[in-house]
Amino acid sequence: MPLGTYILYFVIVAAIPLWAQFRVKTTYSQYSKVGVRSGLTGAEVARMILDRNGLSSVPVQATNGVLSDHYDPRKKAVFLSESNYHEASIAAAAVAAHEVGHAIQDKEDYAFMRFRSALVPITSFSSNISWVFLIIGMIATMPSLMLVGIVLMAVGVLFQLVTLPVEFDASKRALVQLEDGGFLIQQEVPQARKVLSAAAMTYVAAMAVAVLELLRLLLIFTNMNRN
């Protein structure tokens, strides 16, 4: 691959996640300053949606960090960053509802969520060891070792792929809950959708980068076999 192509590739790979992070941060910052008419905090929104869906046993807890919000299927708990936990904003309501969406997925045994959970330990192992095979394979010019590394890396790409429907579905559930439950008025729903769409782009960006890297390695592997 020509040097100019390599440079362009690395610029693109670096730019995609940076763009996604910039978008989510600017959108979140904008709507974290816009209060909700209901006056409900993110913690209150999460608690009420959980209770409405028969998940009163699932706790809502504050956690350190910015945008560190998540649902832990092992602990069966929703964790909201301090700002989203305490503030009554469009961003807080949207993020809280999204994380509760994952809790609802867990309750309903959502197939993609189960599949992703099953892939977590496999992906953790394969992503750590794949580069060992890839580096040795490239340095020693051993296509067989490189192929093993590529297969191991492909597991990570599969994980990113499965993550997309999990996250998009959670956002879809969040909007339905926010609107049907009366947590947001009609004019606030499009604003919450913007927050959730921006957050989803981080997963799309991660998927795009993973696919590009896999394609690059496949190209190196193909050229190695030809030589």
Tab-separated table of N, CA and C in Angstrom, residues 37-147:
chain	number	residue	atom	x	y	z
A	37	ARG	N	-39.825	20.065	31.184
A	37	ARG	CA	-41.021	20.694	31.759
A	37	ARG	C	-41.500	19.957	33.005
A	38	SER	N	-41.293	18.645	33.024
A	38	SER	CA	-41.768	17.852	34.162
A	38	SER	C	-41.000	18.145	35.443
A	39	GLY	N	-39.743	18.608	35.295
A	39	GLY	CA	-38.918	18.884	36.462
A	39	GLY	C	-38.322	17.633	37.092
A	40	LEU	N	-38.455	16.494	36.413
A	40	LEU	CA	-37.939	15.231	36.948
A	40	LEU	C	-36.447	15.084	36.650
A	41	THR	N	-35.700	14.624	37.631
A	41	THR	CA	-34.275	14.361	37.427
A	41	THR	C	-34.100	13.055	36.648
A	42	GLY	N	-32.880	12.830	36.182
A	42	GLY	CA	-32.606	11.583	35.487
A	42	GLY	C	-32.881	10.377	36.365
A	43	ALA	N	-32.523	10.483	37.646
A	43	ALA	CA	-32.758	9.380	38.583
A	43	ALA	C	-34.248	9.110	38.739
A	44	GLU	N	-35.034	10.168	38.813
A	44	GLU	CA	-36.483	10.005	38.967
A	44	GLU	C	-37.114	9.408	37.711
A	45	VAL	N	-36.646	9.851	36.552
A	45	VAL	CA	-37.145	9.293	35.292
A	45	VAL	C	-36.834	7.805	35.214
A	46	ALA	N	-35.599	7.452	35.529
A	46	ALA	CA	-35.198	6.044	35.488
A	46	ALA	C	-36.030	5.212	36.454
A	47	ARG	N	-36.198	5.715	37.675
A	47	ARG	CA	-36.947	4.974	38.690
A	47	ARG	C	-38.394	4.737	38.267
A	48	MET	N	-39.007	5.774	37.727
A	48	MET	CA	-40.415	5.684	37.346
A	48	MET	C	-40.618	4.750	36.153
A	49	ILE	N	-39.702	4.806	35.170
A	49	ILE	CA	-39.829	3.916	34.009
A	49	ILE	C	-39.600	2.468	34.434
A	50	LEU	N	-38.633	2.245	35.296
A	50	LEU	CA	-38.388	0.896	35.802
A	50	LEU	C	-39.629	0.348	36.497
A	51	ASP	N	-40.230	1.165	37.351
A	51	ASP	CA	-41.414	0.724	38.097
A	51	ASP	C	-42.579	0.440	37.156
A	52	ARG	N	-42.720	1.259	36.114
A	52	ARG	CA	-43.814	1.068	35.156
A	52	ARG	C	-43.664	-0.231	34.374
A	53	ASN	N	-42.434	-0.743	34.310
A	53	ASN	CA	-42.160	-1.956	33.540
A	53	ASN	C	-41.881	-3.174	34.422
A	54	GLY	N	-42.325	-3.097	35.654
A	54	GLY	CA	-42.184	-4.237	36.549
A	54	GLY	C	-40.766	-4.517	36.987
A	55	LEU	N	-39.951	-3.476	37.037
A	55	LEU	CA	-38.554	-3.640	37.425
A	55	LEU	C	-38.230	-2.839	38.689
A	56	SER	N	-39.129	-2.902	39.647
A	56	SER	CA	-38.950	-2.136	40.884
A	56	SER	C	-37.761	-2.631	41.699
A	57	SER	N	-37.306	-3.859	41.433
A	57	SER	CA	-36.167	-4.410	42.179
A	57	SER	C	-34.833	-3.924	41.632
A	58	VAL	N	-34.851	-3.273	40.455
A	58	VAL	CA	-33.615	-2.771	39.850
A	58	VAL	C	-33.286	-1.397	40.438
A	59	PRO	N	-32.153	-1.260	41.123
A	59	PRO	CA	-31.801	0.032	41.724
A	59	PRO	C	-31.232	1.012	40.697
A	60	VAL	N	-31.341	2.301	41.021
A	60	VAL	CA	-30.734	3.366	40.220
A	60	VAL	C	-29.695	4.035	41.100
A	61	GLN	N	-28.442	3.990	40.680
A	61	GLN	CA	-27.361	4.503	41.513
A	61	GLN	C	-26.530	5.532	40.750
A	62	ALA	N	-25.975	6.469	41.500
A	62	ALA	CA	-25.075	7.469	40.913
A	62	ALA	C	-23.678	6.878	40.804
A	63	THR	N	-22.946	7.266	39.747
A	63	THR	CA	-21.579	6.793	39.560
A	63	THR	C	-20.697	7.945	39.108
A	64	ASN	N	-19.422	7.866	39.398
A	64	ASN	CA	-18.499	8.939	39.043
A	64	ASN	C	-18.252	8.989	37.546
A	65	GLY	N	-17.798	10.152	37.076
A	65	GLY	CA	-17.440	10.298	35.672
A	65	GLY	C	-18.502	11.036	34.876
A	66	VAL	N	-18.098	11.437	33.674
A	66	VAL	CA	-18.996	12.115	32.745
A	66	VAL	C	-19.405	11.130	31.664
A	67	LEU	N	-20.698	11.026	31.409
A	67	LEU	CA	-21.232	10.066	30.440
A	67	LEU	C	-20.758	8.644	30.759
A	68	SER	N	-20.710	8.341	32.047
A	68	SER	CA	-20.329	6.999	32.502
A	68	SER	C	-21.570	6.145	32.758
A	69	ASP	N	-22.702	6.609	32.275
A	69	ASP	CA	-23.979	5.940	32.485
A	69	ASP	C	-23.984	4.549	31.839
A	70	HIS	N	-24.539	3.574	32.536
A	70	HIS	CA	-24.627	2.234	31.974
A	70	HIS	C	-25.580	1.365	32.790
A	71	TYR	N	-25.986	0.274	32.167
A	71	TYR	CA	-26.760	-0.742	32.882
A	71	TYR	C	-25.867	-1.956	33.040
A	72	ASP	N	-25.773	-2.478	34.255
A	72	ASP	CA	-24.939	-3.643	34.523
A	72	ASP	C	-25.841	-4.877	34.640
A	73	PRO	N	-25.827	-5.759	33.627
A	73	PRO	CA	-26.704	-6.936	33.668
A	73	PRO	C	-26.325	-7.938	34.753
A	74	ARG	N	-25.082	-7.879	35.219
A	74	ARG	CA	-24.665	-8.786	36.290
A	74	ARG	C	-25.217	-8.340	37.633
A	75	LYS	N	-25.158	-7.040	37.895
A	75	LYS	CA	-25.666	-6.495	39.149
A	75	LYS	C	-27.149	-6.146	39.072
A	76	LYS	N	-27.703	-6.196	37.843
A	76	LYS	CA	-29.103	-5.822	37.632
A	76	LYS	C	-29.371	-4.437	38.213
A	77	ALA	N	-28.554	-3.472	37.781
A	77	ALA	CA	-28.662	-2.104	38.305
A	77	ALA	C	-28.368	-1.086	37.216
A	78	VAL	N	-29.034	0.063	37.317
A	78	VAL	CA	-28.800	1.182	36.407
A	78	VAL	C	-27.879	2.172	37.096
A	79	PHE	N	-26.810	2.552	36.418
A	79	PHE	CA	-25.862	3.520	36.963
A	79	PHE	C	-25.893	4.783	36.107
A	80	LEU	N	-26.104	5.912	36.753
A	80	LEU	CA	-26.141	7.199	36.063
A	80	LEU	C	-25.012	8.078	36.576
A	81	SER	N	-24.363	8.804	35.663
A	81	SER	CA	-23.324	9.753	36.078
A	81	SER	C	-23.954	10.796	36.992
A	82	GLU	N	-23.143	11.396	37.838
A	82	GLU	CA	-23.652	12.328	38.857
A	82	GLU	C	-24.566	13.401	38.265
A	83	SER	N	-24.148	13.990	37.135
A	83	SER	CA	-24.950	15.071	36.552
A	83	SER	C	-26.297	14.556	36.063
A	84	ASN	N	-26.312	13.427	35.380
A	84	ASN	CA	-27.578	12.886	34.884
A	84	ASN	C	-28.460	12.366	36.018
A	85	TYR	N	-27.849	11.926	37.079
A	85	TYR	CA	-28.600	11.434	38.232
A	85	TYR	C	-29.365	12.563	38.919
A	86	HIS	N	-28.698	13.710	39.068
A	86	HIS	CA	-29.275	14.793	39.864
A	86	HIS	C	-29.987	15.874	39.047
A	87	GLU	N	-29.652	16.007	37.762
A	87	GLU	CA	-30.204	17.120	36.991
A	87	GLU	C	-31.514	16.765	36.291
A	88	ALA	N	-32.330	17.790	36.078
A	88	ALA	CA	-33.618	17.634	35.385
A	88	ALA	C	-33.508	18.285	34.012
A	89	SER	N	-32.830	17.604	33.110
A	89	SER	CA	-32.596	18.148	31.773
A	89	SER	C	-33.031	17.150	30.705
A	90	ILE	N	-33.103	17.647	29.471
A	90	ILE	CA	-33.428	16.775	28.340
A	90	ILE	C	-32.391	15.654	28.229
A	91	ALA	N	-31.120	16.029	28.343
A	91	ALA	CA	-30.037	15.048	28.224
A	91	ALA	C	-30.126	13.994	29.316
A	92	ALA	N	-30.372	14.424	30.543
A	92	ALA	CA	-30.453	13.484	31.661
A	92	ALA	C	-31.613	12.514	31.484
A	93	ALA	N	-32.743	13.023	31.052
A	93	ALA	CA	-33.922	12.169	30.853
A	93	ALA	C	-33.674	11.164	29.742
A	94	ALA	N	-33.065	11.625	28.637
A	94	ALA	CA	-32.809	10.739	27.494
A	94	ALA	C	-31.827	9.642	27.858
A	95	VAL	N	-30.737	10.013	28.509
A	95	VAL	CA	-29.716	9.027	28.884
A	95	VAL	C	-30.266	8.037	29.899
A	96	ALA	N	-30.996	8.540	30.889
A	96	ALA	CA	-31.579	7.663	31.913
A	96	ALA	C	-32.530	6.659	31.284
A	97	ALA	N	-33.374	7.134	30.382
A	97	ALA	CA	-34.336	6.249	29.723
A	97	ALA	C	-33.626	5.214	28.853
A	98	HIS	N	-32.534	5.620	28.227
A	98	HIS	CA	-31.762	4.694	27.396
A	98	HIS	C	-31.207	3.546	28.235
A	99	GLU	N	-30.632	3.875	29.384
A	99	GLU	CA	-30.063	2.830	30.236
A	99	GLU	C	-31.151	1.913	30.780
A	100	VAL	N	-32.311	2.484	31.074
A	100	VAL	CA	-33.441	1.655	31.510
A	100	VAL	C	-33.893	0.759	30.355
A	101	GLY	N	-33.733	1.266	29.128
A	101	GLY	CA	-34.047	0.447	27.964
A	101	GLY	C	-33.263	-0.852	27.966
A	102	HIS	N	-32.009	-0.788	28.411
A	102	HIS	CA	-31.195	-2.005	28.516
A	102	HIS	C	-31.735	-2.936	29.601
A	103	ALA	N	-32.226	-2.342	30.698
A	103	ALA	CA	-32.806	-3.161	31.763
A	103	ALA	C	-34.051	-3.887	31.258
A	104	ILE	N	-34.841	-3.211	30.440
A	104	ILE	CA	-36.038	-3.829	29.865
A	104	ILE	C	-35.636	-4.939	28.889
A	105	GLN	N	-34.577	-4.694	28.115
A	105	GLN	CA	-34.060	-5.737	27.217
A	105	GLN	C	-33.676	-6.979	28.023
A	106	ASP	N	-33.011	-6.748	29.147
A	106	ASP	CA	-32.564	-7.843	30.002
A	106	ASP	C	-33.766	-8.632	30.515
A	107	LYS	N	-34.787	-7.923	30.950
A	107	LYS	CA	-35.996	-8.565	31.465
A	107	LYS	C	-36.668	-9.409	30.382
A	108	GLU	N	-36.698	-8.873	29.158
A	108	GLU	CA	-37.384	-9.558	28.056
A	108	GLU	C	-36.480	-10.563	27.337
A	109	ASP	N	-35.267	-10.728	27.851
A	109	ASP	CA	-34.315	-11.683	27.272
A	109	ASP	C	-34.061	-11.371	25.793
A	110	TYR	N	-33.795	-10.108	25.520
A	110	TYR	CA	-33.554	-9.633	24.157
A	110	TYR	C	-32.371	-10.389	23.542
A	111	ALA	N	-32.597	-11.011	22.398
A	111	ALA	CA	-31.624	-11.936	21.809
A	111	ALA	C	-30.256	-11.315	21.561
A	112	PHE	N	-30.234	-10.115	20.973
A	112	PHE	CA	-28.952	-9.485	20.659
A	112	PHE	C	-28.172	-9.134	21.926
A	113	MET	N	-28.901	-8.764	22.990
A	113	MET	CA	-28.228	-8.456	24.249
A	113	MET	C	-27.595	-9.719	24.835
A	114	ARG	N	-28.316	-10.840	24.759
A	114	ARG	CA	-27.779	-12.108	25.255
A	114	ARG	C	-26.542	-12.515	24.456
A	115	PHE	N	-26.628	-12.349	23.156
A	115	PHE	CA	-25.511	-12.717	22.285
A	115	PHE	C	-24.296	-11.853	22.599
A	116	ARG	N	-24.526	-10.534	22.777
A	116	ARG	CA	-23.408	-9.648	23.090
A	116	ARG	C	-22.767	-10.024	24.428
A	117	SER	N	-23.597	-10.325	25.422
A	117	SER	CA	-23.067	-10.709	26.737
A	117	SER	C	-22.219	-11.974	26.629
A	118	ALA	N	-22.661	-12.908	25.785
A	118	ALA	CA	-21.904	-14.151	25.605
A	118	ALA	C	-20.570	-13.893	24.917
A	119	LEU	N	-20.530	-12.844	24.086
A	119	LEU	CA	-19.305	-12.529	23.345
A	119	LEU	C	-18.270	-11.767	24.188
A	120	VAL	N	-18.691	-11.170	25.302
A	120	VAL	CA	-17.790	-10.318	26.087
A	120	VAL	C	-16.499	-11.028	26.489
A	121	PRO	N	-16.556	-12.190	27.157
A	121	PRO	CA	-15.278	-12.835	27.538
A	121	PRO	C	-14.460	-13.301	26.345
A	122	ILE	N	-15.134	-13.748	25.291
A	122	ILE	CA	-14.428	-14.201	24.091
A	122	ILE	C	-13.726	-13.024	23.427
A	123	THR	N	-14.444	-11.906	23.330
A	123	THR	CA	-13.882	-10.706	22.702
A	123	THR	C	-12.712	-10.156	23.495
A	124	SER	N	-12.841	-10.179	24.814
A	124	SER	CA	-11.762	-9.684	25.679
A	124	SER	C	-10.481	-10.478	25.447
A	125	PHE	N	-10.613	-11.783	25.330
A	125	PHE	CA	-9.447	-12.648	25.096
A	125	PHE	C	-8.890	-12.442	23.693
A	126	SER	N	-9.778	-12.473	22.688
A	126	SER	CA	-9.321	-12.418	21.291
A	126	SER	C	-8.684	-11.074	20.948
A	127	SER	N	-9.229	-9.982	21.486
A	127	SER	CA	-8.681	-8.656	21.167
A	127	SER	C	-7.294	-8.466	21.762
A	128	ASN	N	-7.047	-9.096	22.911
A	128	ASN	CA	-5.737	-8.969	23.563
A	128	ASN	C	-4.656	-9.808	22.894
A	129	ILE	N	-5.058	-10.973	22.394
A	129	ILE	CA	-4.058	-11.887	21.841
A	129	ILE	C	-3.908	-11.772	20.325
A	130	SER	N	-4.884	-11.172	19.657
A	130	SER	CA	-4.846	-11.107	18.186
A	130	SER	C	-3.595	-10.407	17.670
A	131	TRP	N	-3.191	-9.316	18.374
A	131	TRP	CA	-2.036	-8.548	17.896
A	131	TRP	C	-0.725	-9.324	18.011
A	132	VAL	N	-0.671	-10.291	18.924
A	132	VAL	CA	0.529	-11.126	19.041
A	132	VAL	C	0.732	-11.913	17.748
A	133	PHE	N	-0.347	-12.534	17.282
A	133	PHE	CA	-0.277	-13.303	16.040
A	133	PHE	C	-0.043	-12.404	14.832
A	134	LEU	N	-0.703	-11.236	14.831
A	134	LEU	CA	-0.574	-10.326	13.694
A	134	LEU	C	0.850	-9.792	13.558
A	135	ILE	N	1.434	-9.352	14.662
A	135	ILE	CA	2.782	-8.780	14.633
A	135	ILE	C	3.819	-9.834	14.259
A	136	ILE	N	3.725	-11.002	14.905
A	136	ILE	CA	4.674	-12.074	14.586
A	136	ILE	C	4.503	-12.508	13.134
A	137	GLY	N	3.243	-12.617	12.705
A	137	GLY	CA	2.979	-13.031	11.328
A	137	GLY	C	3.543	-12.071	10.314
A	138	MET	N	3.440	-10.752	10.582
A	138	MET	CA	3.956	-9.754	9.637
A	138	MET	C	5.476	-9.688	9.659
A	139	ILE	N	6.060	-9.725	10.870
A	139	ILE	CA	7.518	-9.634	10.982
A	139	ILE	C	8.195	-10.868	10.390
A	140	ALA	N	7.633	-12.050	10.696
A	140	ALA	CA	8.241	-13.301	10.228
A	140	ALA	C	7.736	-13.712	8.852
A	141	THR	N	6.857	-12.890	8.281
A	141	THR	CA	6.233	-13.205	6.979
A	141	THR	C	5.624	-14.604	7.002
A	142	MET	N	4.756	-14.816	7.974
A	142	MET	CA	4.075	-16.101	8.118
A	142	MET	C	2.565	-15.872	7.989
A	143	PRO	N	2.021	-16.022	6.791
A	143	PRO	CA	0.592	-15.772	6.547
A	143	PRO	C	-0.336	-16.568	7.456
A	144	SER	N	0.052	-17.785	7.812
A	144	SER	CA	-0.814	-18.626	8.645
A	144	SER	C	-1.042	-18.004	10.021
A	145	LEU	N	0.045	-17.462	10.602
A	145	LEU	CA	-0.089	-16.802	11.906
A	145	LEU	C	-0.910	-15.529	11.783
A	146	MET	N	-0.681	-14.806	10.715
A	146	MET	CA	-1.436	-13.575	10.514
A	146	MET	C	-2.925	-13.860	10.342
A	147	LEU	N	-3.230	-14.954	9.666
A	147	LEU	CA	-4.629	-15.327	9.470
A	147	LEU	C	-5.307	-15.621	10.807
